[in-house]
Every structure is written in structure tokens, then in C-alpha cells.
Coordinates of C-alpha atoms in Angstrom, one line a residue:
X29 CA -153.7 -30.4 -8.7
X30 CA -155.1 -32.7 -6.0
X31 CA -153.6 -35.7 -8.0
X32 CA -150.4 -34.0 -8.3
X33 CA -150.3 -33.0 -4.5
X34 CA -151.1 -36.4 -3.3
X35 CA -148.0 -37.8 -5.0
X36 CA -145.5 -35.9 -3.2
X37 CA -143.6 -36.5 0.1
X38 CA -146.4 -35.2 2.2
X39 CA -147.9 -38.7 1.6
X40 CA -146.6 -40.3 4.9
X41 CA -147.8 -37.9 6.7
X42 CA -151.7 -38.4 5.2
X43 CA -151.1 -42.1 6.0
X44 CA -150.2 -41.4 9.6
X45 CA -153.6 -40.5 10.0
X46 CA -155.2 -43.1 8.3
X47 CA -155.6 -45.2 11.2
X48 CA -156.8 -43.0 13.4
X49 CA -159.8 -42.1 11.1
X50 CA -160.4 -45.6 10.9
X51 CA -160.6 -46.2 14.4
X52 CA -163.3 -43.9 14.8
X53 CA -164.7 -44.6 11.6
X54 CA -165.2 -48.2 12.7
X55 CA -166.1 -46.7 16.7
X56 CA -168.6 -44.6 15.3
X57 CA -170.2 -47.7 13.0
X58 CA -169.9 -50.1 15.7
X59 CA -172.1 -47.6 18.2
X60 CA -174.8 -46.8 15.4
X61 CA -174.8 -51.0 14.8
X62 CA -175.2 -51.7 18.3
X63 CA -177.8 -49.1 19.0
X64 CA -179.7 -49.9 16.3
X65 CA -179.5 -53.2 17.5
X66 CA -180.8 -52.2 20.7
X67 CA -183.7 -50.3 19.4
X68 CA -184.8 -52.9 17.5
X69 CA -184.2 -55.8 20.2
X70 CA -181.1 -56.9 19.1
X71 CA -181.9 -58.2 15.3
X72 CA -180.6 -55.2 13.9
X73 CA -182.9 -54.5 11.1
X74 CA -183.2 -50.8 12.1
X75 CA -180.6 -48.5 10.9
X76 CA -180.6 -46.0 13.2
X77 CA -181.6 -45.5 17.2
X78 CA -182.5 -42.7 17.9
X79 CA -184.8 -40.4 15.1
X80 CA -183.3 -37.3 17.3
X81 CA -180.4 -36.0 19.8
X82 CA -183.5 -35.1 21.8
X83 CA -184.8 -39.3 21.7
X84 CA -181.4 -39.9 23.0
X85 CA -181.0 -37.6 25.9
X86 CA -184.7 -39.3 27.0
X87 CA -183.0 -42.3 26.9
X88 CA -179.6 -41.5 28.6
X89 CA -181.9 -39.2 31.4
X90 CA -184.2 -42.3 31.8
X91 CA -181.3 -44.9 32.3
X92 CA -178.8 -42.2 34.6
X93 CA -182.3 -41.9 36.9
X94 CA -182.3 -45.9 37.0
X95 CA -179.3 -45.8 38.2
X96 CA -179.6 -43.1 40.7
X97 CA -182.3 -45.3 42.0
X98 CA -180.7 -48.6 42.0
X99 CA -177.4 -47.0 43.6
X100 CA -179.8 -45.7 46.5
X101 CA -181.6 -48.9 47.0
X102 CA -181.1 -50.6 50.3
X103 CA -182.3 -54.0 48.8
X104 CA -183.1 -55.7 45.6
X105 CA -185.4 -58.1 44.9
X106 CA -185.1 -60.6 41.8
X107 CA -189.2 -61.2 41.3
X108 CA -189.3 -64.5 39.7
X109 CA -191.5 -62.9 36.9
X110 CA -188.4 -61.2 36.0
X111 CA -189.1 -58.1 37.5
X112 CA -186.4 -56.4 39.7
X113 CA -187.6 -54.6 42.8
X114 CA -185.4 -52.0 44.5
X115 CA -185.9 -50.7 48.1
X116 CA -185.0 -47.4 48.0
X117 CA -185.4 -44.8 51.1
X118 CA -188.7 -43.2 51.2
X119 CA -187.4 -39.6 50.2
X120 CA -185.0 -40.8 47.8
X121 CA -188.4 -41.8 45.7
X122 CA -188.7 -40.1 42.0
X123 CA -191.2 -37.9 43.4
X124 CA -188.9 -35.5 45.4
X125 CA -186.8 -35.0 41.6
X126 CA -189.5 -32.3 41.0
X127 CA -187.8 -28.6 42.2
X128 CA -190.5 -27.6 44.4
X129 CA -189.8 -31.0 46.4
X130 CA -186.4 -31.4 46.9
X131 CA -184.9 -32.1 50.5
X132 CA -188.8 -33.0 51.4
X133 CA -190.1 -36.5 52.4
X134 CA -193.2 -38.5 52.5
X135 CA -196.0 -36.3 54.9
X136 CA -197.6 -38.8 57.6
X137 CA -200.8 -40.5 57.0
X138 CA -203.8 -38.5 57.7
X139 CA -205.2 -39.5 61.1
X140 CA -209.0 -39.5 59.3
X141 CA -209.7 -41.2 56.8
X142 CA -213.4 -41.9 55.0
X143 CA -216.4 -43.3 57.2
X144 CA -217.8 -46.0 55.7
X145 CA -221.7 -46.4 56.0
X146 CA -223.0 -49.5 57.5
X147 CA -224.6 -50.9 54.5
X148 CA -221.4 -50.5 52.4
X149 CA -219.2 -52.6 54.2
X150 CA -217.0 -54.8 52.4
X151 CA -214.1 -57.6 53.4
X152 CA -210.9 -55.9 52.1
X153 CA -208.1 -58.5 51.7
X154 CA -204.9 -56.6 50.5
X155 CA -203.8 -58.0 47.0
X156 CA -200.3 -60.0 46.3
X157 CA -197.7 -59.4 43.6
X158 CA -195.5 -61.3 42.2
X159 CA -192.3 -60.2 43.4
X160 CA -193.3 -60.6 47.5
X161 CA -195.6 -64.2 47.0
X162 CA -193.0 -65.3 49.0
X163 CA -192.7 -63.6 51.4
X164 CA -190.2 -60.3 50.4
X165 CA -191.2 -57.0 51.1
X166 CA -189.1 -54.0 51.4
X167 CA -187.3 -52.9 54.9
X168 CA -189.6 -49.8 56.7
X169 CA -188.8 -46.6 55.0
X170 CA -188.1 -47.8 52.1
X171 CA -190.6 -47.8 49.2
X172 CA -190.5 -50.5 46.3
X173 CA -190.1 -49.2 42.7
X174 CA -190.3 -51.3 39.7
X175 CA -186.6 -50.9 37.6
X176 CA -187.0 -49.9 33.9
X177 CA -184.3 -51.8 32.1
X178 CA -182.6 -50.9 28.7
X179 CA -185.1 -53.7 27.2
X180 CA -188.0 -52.1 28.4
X181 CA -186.9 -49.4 26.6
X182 CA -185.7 -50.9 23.4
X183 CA -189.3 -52.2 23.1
X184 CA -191.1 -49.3 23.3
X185 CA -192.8 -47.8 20.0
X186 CA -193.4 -44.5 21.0
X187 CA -191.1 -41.6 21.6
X188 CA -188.9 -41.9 24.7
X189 CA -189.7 -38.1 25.5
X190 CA -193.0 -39.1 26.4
X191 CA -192.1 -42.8 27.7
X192 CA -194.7 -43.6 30.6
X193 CA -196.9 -41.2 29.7
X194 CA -200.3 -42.0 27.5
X195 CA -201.4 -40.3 24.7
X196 CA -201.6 -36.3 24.4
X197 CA -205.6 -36.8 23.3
X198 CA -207.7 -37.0 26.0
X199 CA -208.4 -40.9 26.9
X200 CA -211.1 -40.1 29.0
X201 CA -214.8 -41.2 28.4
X202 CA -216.8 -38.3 26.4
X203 CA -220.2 -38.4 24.5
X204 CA -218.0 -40.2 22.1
X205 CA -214.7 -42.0 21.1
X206 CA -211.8 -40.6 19.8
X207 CA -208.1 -42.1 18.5
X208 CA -208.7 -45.4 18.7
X209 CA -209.5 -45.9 23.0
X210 CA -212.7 -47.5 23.5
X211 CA -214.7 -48.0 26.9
X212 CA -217.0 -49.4 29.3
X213 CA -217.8 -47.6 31.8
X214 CA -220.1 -46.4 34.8
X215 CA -219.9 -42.6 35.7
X216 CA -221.4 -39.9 38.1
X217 CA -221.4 -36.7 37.3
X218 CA -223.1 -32.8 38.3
X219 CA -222.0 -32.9 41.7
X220 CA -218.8 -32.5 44.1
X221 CA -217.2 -36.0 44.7
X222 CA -214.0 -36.4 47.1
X223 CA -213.1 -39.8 46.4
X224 CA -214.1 -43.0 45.3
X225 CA -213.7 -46.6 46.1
X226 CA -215.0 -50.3 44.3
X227 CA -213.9 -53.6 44.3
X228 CA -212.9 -54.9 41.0
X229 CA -211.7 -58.3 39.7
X230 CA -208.4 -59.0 38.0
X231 CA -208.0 -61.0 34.3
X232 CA -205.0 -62.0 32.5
X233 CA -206.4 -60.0 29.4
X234 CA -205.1 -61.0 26.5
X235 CA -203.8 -58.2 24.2
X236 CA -203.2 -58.2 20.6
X237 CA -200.0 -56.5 20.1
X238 CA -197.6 -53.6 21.8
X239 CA -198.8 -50.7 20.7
X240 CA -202.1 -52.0 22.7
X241 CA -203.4 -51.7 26.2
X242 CA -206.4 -53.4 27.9
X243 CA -207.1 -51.8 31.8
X244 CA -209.3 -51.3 34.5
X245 CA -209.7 -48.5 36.5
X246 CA -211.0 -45.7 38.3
X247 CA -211.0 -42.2 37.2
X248 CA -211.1 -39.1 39.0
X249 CA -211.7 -36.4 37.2
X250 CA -212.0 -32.2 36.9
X251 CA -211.9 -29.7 34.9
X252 CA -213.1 -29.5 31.0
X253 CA -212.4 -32.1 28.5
X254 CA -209.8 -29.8 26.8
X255 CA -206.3 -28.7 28.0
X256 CA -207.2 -28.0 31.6
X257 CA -208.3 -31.9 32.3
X258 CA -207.4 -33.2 35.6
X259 CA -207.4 -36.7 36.7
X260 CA -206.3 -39.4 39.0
X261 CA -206.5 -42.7 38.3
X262 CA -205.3 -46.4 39.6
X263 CA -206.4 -50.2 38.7
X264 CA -205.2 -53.1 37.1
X265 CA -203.5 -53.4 33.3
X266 CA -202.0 -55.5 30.6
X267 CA -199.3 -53.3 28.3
X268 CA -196.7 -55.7 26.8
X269 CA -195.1 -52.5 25.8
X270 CA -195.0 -50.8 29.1
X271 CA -194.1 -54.1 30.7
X272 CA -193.0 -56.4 28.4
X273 CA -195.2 -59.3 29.5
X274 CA -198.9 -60.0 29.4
X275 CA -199.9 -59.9 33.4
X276 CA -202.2 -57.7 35.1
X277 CA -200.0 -54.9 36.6
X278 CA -201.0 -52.5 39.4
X279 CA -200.8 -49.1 38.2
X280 CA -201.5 -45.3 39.0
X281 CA -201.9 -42.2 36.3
X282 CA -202.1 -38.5 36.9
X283 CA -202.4 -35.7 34.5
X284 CA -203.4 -31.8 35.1
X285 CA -203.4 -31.1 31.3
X286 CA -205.2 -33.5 29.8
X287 CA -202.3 -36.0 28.7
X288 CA -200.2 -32.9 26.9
X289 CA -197.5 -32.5 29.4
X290 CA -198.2 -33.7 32.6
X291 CA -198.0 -36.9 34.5
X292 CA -197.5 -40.4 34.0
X293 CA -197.4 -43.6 35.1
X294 CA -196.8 -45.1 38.5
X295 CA -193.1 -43.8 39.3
X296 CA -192.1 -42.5 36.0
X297 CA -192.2 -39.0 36.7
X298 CA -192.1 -36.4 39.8
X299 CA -195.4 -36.8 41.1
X300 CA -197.6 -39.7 43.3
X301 CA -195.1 -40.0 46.6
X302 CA -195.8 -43.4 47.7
X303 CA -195.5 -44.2 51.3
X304 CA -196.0 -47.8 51.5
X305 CA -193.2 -50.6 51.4
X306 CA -195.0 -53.7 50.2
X307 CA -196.9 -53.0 47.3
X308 CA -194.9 -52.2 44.1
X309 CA -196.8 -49.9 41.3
X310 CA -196.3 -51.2 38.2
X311 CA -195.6 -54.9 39.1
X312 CA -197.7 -57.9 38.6
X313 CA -200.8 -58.8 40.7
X314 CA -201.5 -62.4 41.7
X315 CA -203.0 -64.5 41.3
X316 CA -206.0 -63.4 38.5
X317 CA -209.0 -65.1 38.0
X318 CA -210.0 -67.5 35.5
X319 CA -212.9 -68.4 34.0
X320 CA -215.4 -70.5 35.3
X321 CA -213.0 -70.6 38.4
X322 CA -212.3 -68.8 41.4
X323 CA -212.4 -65.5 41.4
X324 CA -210.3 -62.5 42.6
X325 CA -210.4 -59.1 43.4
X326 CA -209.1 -56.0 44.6
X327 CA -210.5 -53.0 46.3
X328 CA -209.4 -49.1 46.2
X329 CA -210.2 -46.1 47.4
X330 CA -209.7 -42.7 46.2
X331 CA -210.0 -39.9 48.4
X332 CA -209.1 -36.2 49.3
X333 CA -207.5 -35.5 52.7
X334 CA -210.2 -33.1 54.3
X335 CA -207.2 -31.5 56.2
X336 CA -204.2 -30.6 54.0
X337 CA -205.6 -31.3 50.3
X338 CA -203.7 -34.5 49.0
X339 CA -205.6 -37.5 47.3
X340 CA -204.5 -40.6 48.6
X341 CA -204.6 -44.0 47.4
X342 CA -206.1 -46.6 49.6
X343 CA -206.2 -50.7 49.1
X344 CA -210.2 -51.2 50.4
X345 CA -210.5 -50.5 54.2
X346 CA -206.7 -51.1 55.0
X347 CA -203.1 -50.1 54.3
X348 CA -202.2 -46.5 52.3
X349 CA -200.2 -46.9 49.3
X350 CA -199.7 -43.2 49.1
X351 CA -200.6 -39.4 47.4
X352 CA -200.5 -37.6 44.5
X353 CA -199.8 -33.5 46.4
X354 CA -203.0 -31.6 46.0
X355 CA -200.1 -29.0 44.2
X356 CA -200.0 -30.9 41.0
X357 CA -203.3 -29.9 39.9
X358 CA -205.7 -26.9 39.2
X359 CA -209.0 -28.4 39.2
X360 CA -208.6 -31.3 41.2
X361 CA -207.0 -29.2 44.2
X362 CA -211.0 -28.2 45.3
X363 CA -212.8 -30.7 44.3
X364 CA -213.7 -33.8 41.2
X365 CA -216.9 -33.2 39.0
X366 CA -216.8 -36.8 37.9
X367 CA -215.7 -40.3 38.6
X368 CA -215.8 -43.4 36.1
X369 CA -215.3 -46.6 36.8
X370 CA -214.9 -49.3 34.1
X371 CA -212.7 -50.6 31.1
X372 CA -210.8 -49.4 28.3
X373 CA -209.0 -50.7 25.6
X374 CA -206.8 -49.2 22.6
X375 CA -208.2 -50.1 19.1
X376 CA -205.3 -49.5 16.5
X377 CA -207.7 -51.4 13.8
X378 CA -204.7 -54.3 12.7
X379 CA -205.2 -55.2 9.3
X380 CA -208.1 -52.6 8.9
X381 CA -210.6 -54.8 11.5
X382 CA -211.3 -54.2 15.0
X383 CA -208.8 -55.8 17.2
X384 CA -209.6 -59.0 19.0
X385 CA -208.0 -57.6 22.3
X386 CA -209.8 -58.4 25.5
X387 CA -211.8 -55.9 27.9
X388 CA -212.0 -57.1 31.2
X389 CA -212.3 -61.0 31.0
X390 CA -213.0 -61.0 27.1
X391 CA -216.4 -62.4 27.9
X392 CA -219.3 -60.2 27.1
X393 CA -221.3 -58.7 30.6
X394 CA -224.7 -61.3 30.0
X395 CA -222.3 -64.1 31.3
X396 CA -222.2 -63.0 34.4
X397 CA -220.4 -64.1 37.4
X398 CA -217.4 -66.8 37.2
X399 CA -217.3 -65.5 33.8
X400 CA -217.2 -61.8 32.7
X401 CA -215.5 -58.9 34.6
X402 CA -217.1 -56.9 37.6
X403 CA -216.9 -54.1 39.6
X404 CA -219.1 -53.7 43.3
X405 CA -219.7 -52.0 46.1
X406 CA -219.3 -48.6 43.8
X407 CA -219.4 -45.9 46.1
X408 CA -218.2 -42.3 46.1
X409 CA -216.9 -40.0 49.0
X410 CA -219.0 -37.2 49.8
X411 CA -218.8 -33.6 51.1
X412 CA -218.6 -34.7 54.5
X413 CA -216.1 -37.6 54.0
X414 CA -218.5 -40.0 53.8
X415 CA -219.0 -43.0 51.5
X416 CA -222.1 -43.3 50.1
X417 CA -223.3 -45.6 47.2
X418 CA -222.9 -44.3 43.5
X419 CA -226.2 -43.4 42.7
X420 CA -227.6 -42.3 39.5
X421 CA -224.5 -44.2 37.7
X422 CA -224.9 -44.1 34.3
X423 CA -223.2 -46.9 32.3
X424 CA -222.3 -46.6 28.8
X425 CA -220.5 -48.8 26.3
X426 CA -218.5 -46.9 23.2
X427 CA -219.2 -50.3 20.8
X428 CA -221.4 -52.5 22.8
X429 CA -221.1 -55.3 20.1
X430 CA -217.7 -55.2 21.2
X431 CA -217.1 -54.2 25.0
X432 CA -220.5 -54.3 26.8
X433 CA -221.4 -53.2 29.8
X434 CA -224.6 -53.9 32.1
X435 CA -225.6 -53.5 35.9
X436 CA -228.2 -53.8 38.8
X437 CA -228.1 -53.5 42.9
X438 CA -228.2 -56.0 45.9
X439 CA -227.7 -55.8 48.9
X440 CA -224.3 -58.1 48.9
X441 CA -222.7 -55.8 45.8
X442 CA -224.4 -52.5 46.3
X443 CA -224.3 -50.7 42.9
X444 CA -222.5 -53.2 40.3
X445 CA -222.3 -54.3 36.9
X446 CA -220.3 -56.3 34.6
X447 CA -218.3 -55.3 31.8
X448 CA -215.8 -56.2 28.8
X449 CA -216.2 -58.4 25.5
X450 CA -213.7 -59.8 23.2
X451 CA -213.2 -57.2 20.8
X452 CA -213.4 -58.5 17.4
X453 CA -216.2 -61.0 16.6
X454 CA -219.1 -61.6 13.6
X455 CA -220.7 -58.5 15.3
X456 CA -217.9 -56.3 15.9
X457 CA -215.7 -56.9 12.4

């Protein structure tokens, strides 16, 4: 019957729509080819996108608030790293996406900050990145965000639904390791802490592949290590998959659920409200230092506004870079119960041995200075807004045969110690 029915005079009529199937035959081909080819940076050896309709509404939601952000901006700046900078007005910031902040802007600076005891002192020169070594910066009330391009996001691994955010498992230091992050670290603990602040050099760590990570950082943390974990955090980090390059970035992280659903990093979600107009989270810090050559660092503080509640986030002694609202957390909106200081790294075990990427300067801690990576002048804010040396810091390596980490006290570095290793080596296989 369908043979017989296809050889009568209806047949012209079948044939007018021949083309028009085609055309969206081929239209519908032609978009799977070219995402596919974006996915999988333009080689087009995936054959498919996007595993789900929610992957692609991440992606089109990421790239639409891009372009909110760019068509805000006041002024771009081309870094010559690659990086594109845009100035965009202070309340126009990702931040103020959230519900509970919309029509708000940026509070003012508190008018006290932390006192700083006379035998902590320390020079506090304010970093440079890349994109303003020569000079740019962004116009007064403005604030500088980092753009995420369709690259950066054809290069990422991981799910777009949870792109700048880490790992749901927590990635904090425990008793022990778990999924593959390992650590360094010094940490206080059984008391109330309001801050924190250390000076901490910056390496060009060199990471073994995307899926990878190798960062510095303080933590500030409350709350169990289950699925009520807050924490603030901010250093330095190499992620070729958050970045797409190997340099040292600047970066903040917040969570309030212990990496399930909340937070992420720098300006990727409603959350830190950054106030200042020259330093750009999430772009690269310069220069690093080298080894057996000079070397450089940079200093942050921590700290909870006595007054209304918000942690800000301080470079040393001298500008704000801004706050993450004291209203995005449960635990952390009193009071932390621990800081760390120190490295981690992400092990994902490539070709069933330990990876060889770096901690720190990939030098073990016995090297010492010129050589290995530091932190100094740990200190902690008290009660009473005060900051006060770290004592009883406790330091603790995961796999000391592959990350070390060992300290001391004088009086030029206050509390100190040394940290990082290369990974994978005859004693760490």
C-alpha cells in the first residue's frame, strides 16, 4: 500500500517538501557539528555538546550573563596575557544578581579595621596583575571582572551546572585525605577567630593537566565537616582549566554547604561584592618568583567587620578588595572555629602514579628560602579585633614524601614555615 500510494499524483506534493526538510536536516547537523566542535575545541572529535538540555541552558545562562556584563562595562581592557578586563559599575557587579540584593550596591568601607600589634608589623606592598602592569586600572566605581569567553568554556571537563564551583566533597583539610586533594598546611583551631592575615609568596606552579589545580590559600572556616561547612577563602592559583593558562591567578571561594550548592569562585556566582577598582579576581599576579631568584609576595587579611557582620578581604595593611555579606552563611555569620593556611593540590593519579604537579614552588620545605614556598607573619584576629600571632599552629602534611611542610619563629617572620614538594618522585611513586 505505501508503494502503491507513493506512485500516484500526490508525489509532487511530497517533493515540495523535500527541501525544506533538508534545510533543517542539514541546519540541525551543521549546529550539532559546530557545537561539538566547540566542546571539544574545535577538532571535532566529540559527537555531541551538550550530555543534557540542562548542560546547555548552563552554558547559554553563563554566556547571556557575559554579555549583560560586557554590555554594562564602562571600559575594556585587552590584558596582554589575553585576558579581557571589563569596568563595569560597582552595582552592576554579579553579586547584586542574587534576589535578596537587587537595586542594592556596594556598603562603605568600615571605618575600623584590625589593630595590628607592634611586633607584627609588616611592609605591605599591594601586588600587580597583568592586565594593569602598565598602568590601566578601571575608572572609580567601577569594579574589574575577569570575562569568561566561549573557550573557557569549551575547555572545561566538568559539568557547566557547576562551572566555577569546586568539588561537592569537602576540600578542606581533615584527620585525613579524601578524592584525590592533598595538603600542606598550618591550622588553629578550639577557639573563636575573626580573621586572619599572612604574607605568602607566589610560584608559577607547574600543573600536570586540566582536570588539576595547584593553590595557596587561606581558609576560614565554621561549622562541621559535613553539609553545614562554611568557609572563606582567597590566595594565589594555577587551574589551566579555570583559566586556560598556567599563571598564578588571584582568587577568592566561598561556600556555606560544604561545596554541595553554594558558592564559587571569584565573580562566578552572586556572592563576594567587591568594592575595589584595580585589582581583578581571577586574573594573573606578576611578577612570581623564581628559584634561587628574587622573591615575591603577597599579603591578606581576612577579617569580620565588628559592626555590621561582613568579612572583608584586605591586601596586607592597605587597600580593601571587598566582602563576602555576613547573610550568605550560617556558621560563619558569629564567628570561624578554624583557620588554615597552606597548599593544596588535586591528585587524579595519571597513569595509576602520583602526579608530578607542583605544591607551592615544587621544591620540598628543607630548601628553604630562595627556594621552596613560604608563608609569615601568620597571625589571626582576635575577639577584640586584634591581630595576634598564630600560636599553637599545628602543621601537617597529607603525603609528606610528596608535599612537605615545616616551620619555626623569629622575630623578622613571626610564626612561619615552608611548604610544597614536587609531587611524584622515587619516594612518592
Amino acid at each position: 500500500m505505501a508503494s502503491s500510494c507513493c506512485s500516484k499524483r500526490p508525489r509532487p506534493m511530497i517533493a515540495k517538501f523535500v527541501p525544506l526538510l533538508l534545510v533543517l536536516f542539514v541546519a540541525s547537523c551543521s549546529w550539532s557539528a559546530s557545537a561539538s566542535a566547540n566542546r571539544s575545541g574545535g577538532n571535532g572529535t566529540q559527537t555531541t555538546q551538550f550530555r543534557s538540555g540542562d548542560e546547555l541552558r548552563a552554558y547559554r545562562r553563563i554566556l547571556a550573563r557575559m554579555d549583560r556584563l560586557k554590555k554594562a562595562s564602562v571600559k575594556t581592557i585587552q590584558s596582554p596575557d589575553g585576558d579581557v578586563i571589563h569596568c563595569v559599575p560597582a552595582h552592576q557587579q554579579p553579586a547584586f544578581d542574587h534576589p535578596k540584593m537587587r537595586g542594592q550596591k556596594p556598603e562603605d568601607e568600615p571605618e575600623e579595621r584590625p589593630k595590628i600589634s607592634t611586633d607584627a608589623a609588616d611592609e605591605d606592598a599591594v601586588f600587580t596583575q597583568a592586565w594593569s602592569d602598565g598602568g590601566e586600572s578601571c575608572p572609580s566605581g567601577t569594579v574589574p571582572i575577569r570575562r569568561t569567553t566561549e573557550r573557557d568554556l569549551q575547555q572545561y571537563s566538568g559539568s557547566l551546572r557547576r562551572y566555577g564551583m569546586k568539588p561537592r566533597a569537602s576540600v578542606v583539610r581533615r584527620d585525613s585525605t579524601s578524592d584525590g586533594h592533598e595538603h600542606a598546611v598550618g591550622y588553629v583551631t578550639g577557639d573563636q577567630f575573626y580573621g586572619a592575615k599572612a604574607s605568602l609568596n607566589v610560584w608559577p606552579a607547574k600543573v600536570a593537566s586540566a582536570a588539576e589545580f595547584s593553590l595557596s590559600q587561606i581558609w576560614v572556616i565554621s561549622g562541621t565537616f559535613g553539609n553545614d561547612l562554611n568557609t572563606i577563602e582567597a590566595g594565589w592559583q594555577v587551574s589551566p582549566e579555570l583559566y586556560g593558562d598556567n599563571s598564578p591567578r588571584f582568587f577568592t571561594y566561598w561556600t556555606s554547604d560544604a561545596y554541595q550548592a553554594t558558592g564559587c569562585y571569584n565573580l562566578h556566582c552572586s556572592g563576594f561584592i567587591q568594592t575595589n577598582n584595580r585589582i581583578a579576581i581571577g586574573a594573573a599576579i606578576t611578577p612570581a618568583s623564581a628559584y634561587n631568584g628574587r622573591q615575591f609576595d603577597i599579603s591578606l587579611l581576612l577579617w569580620k567587620d565588628p559592626r555590621r557582620g561582613h568579612w572583608w578581604l584586605q591586601l596586607g595593611s592597605g587597600p580593601l578588595v571587598g566582602y563576602w555579606p555576613s547573610r550568605l552563611f550560617t556558621h560563619l555569620g558569629g564567628h570561624a572555629n578554624m583557620v588554615q593556611f597552606g597548599g593544596e593540590v588535586v591528585n587524579t593519579r595519571p597513569s595509576g602514579s602520583h602526579t608530578p604537579t607542583q605544591m607551592g614552588s615544587g621544591h620540598f620545605p628543607r630548601e628553604g628560602f630562595n627556594r621552596a614556598a613560604y608563608f609569615r607573619n601568620v597571625q589571626v584576629v582576635d575577639w577584640d579585633n586584634n591581630l595576634i600571632p598564630a600560636r599553637d599552629l599545628r602543621l601537617v602534611a597529607d603525603h609528606p614524601a610528596c608535599y612537605g611542610i615545616q616551620g619555626g619563629y623569629n622575630r623578622a617572620w613571626g610564626n612561619y614555615f615552608y611548604y610544597g614538594g614536587p609531587g611524584r618522585n622515587v619516594r612518592c611513586p
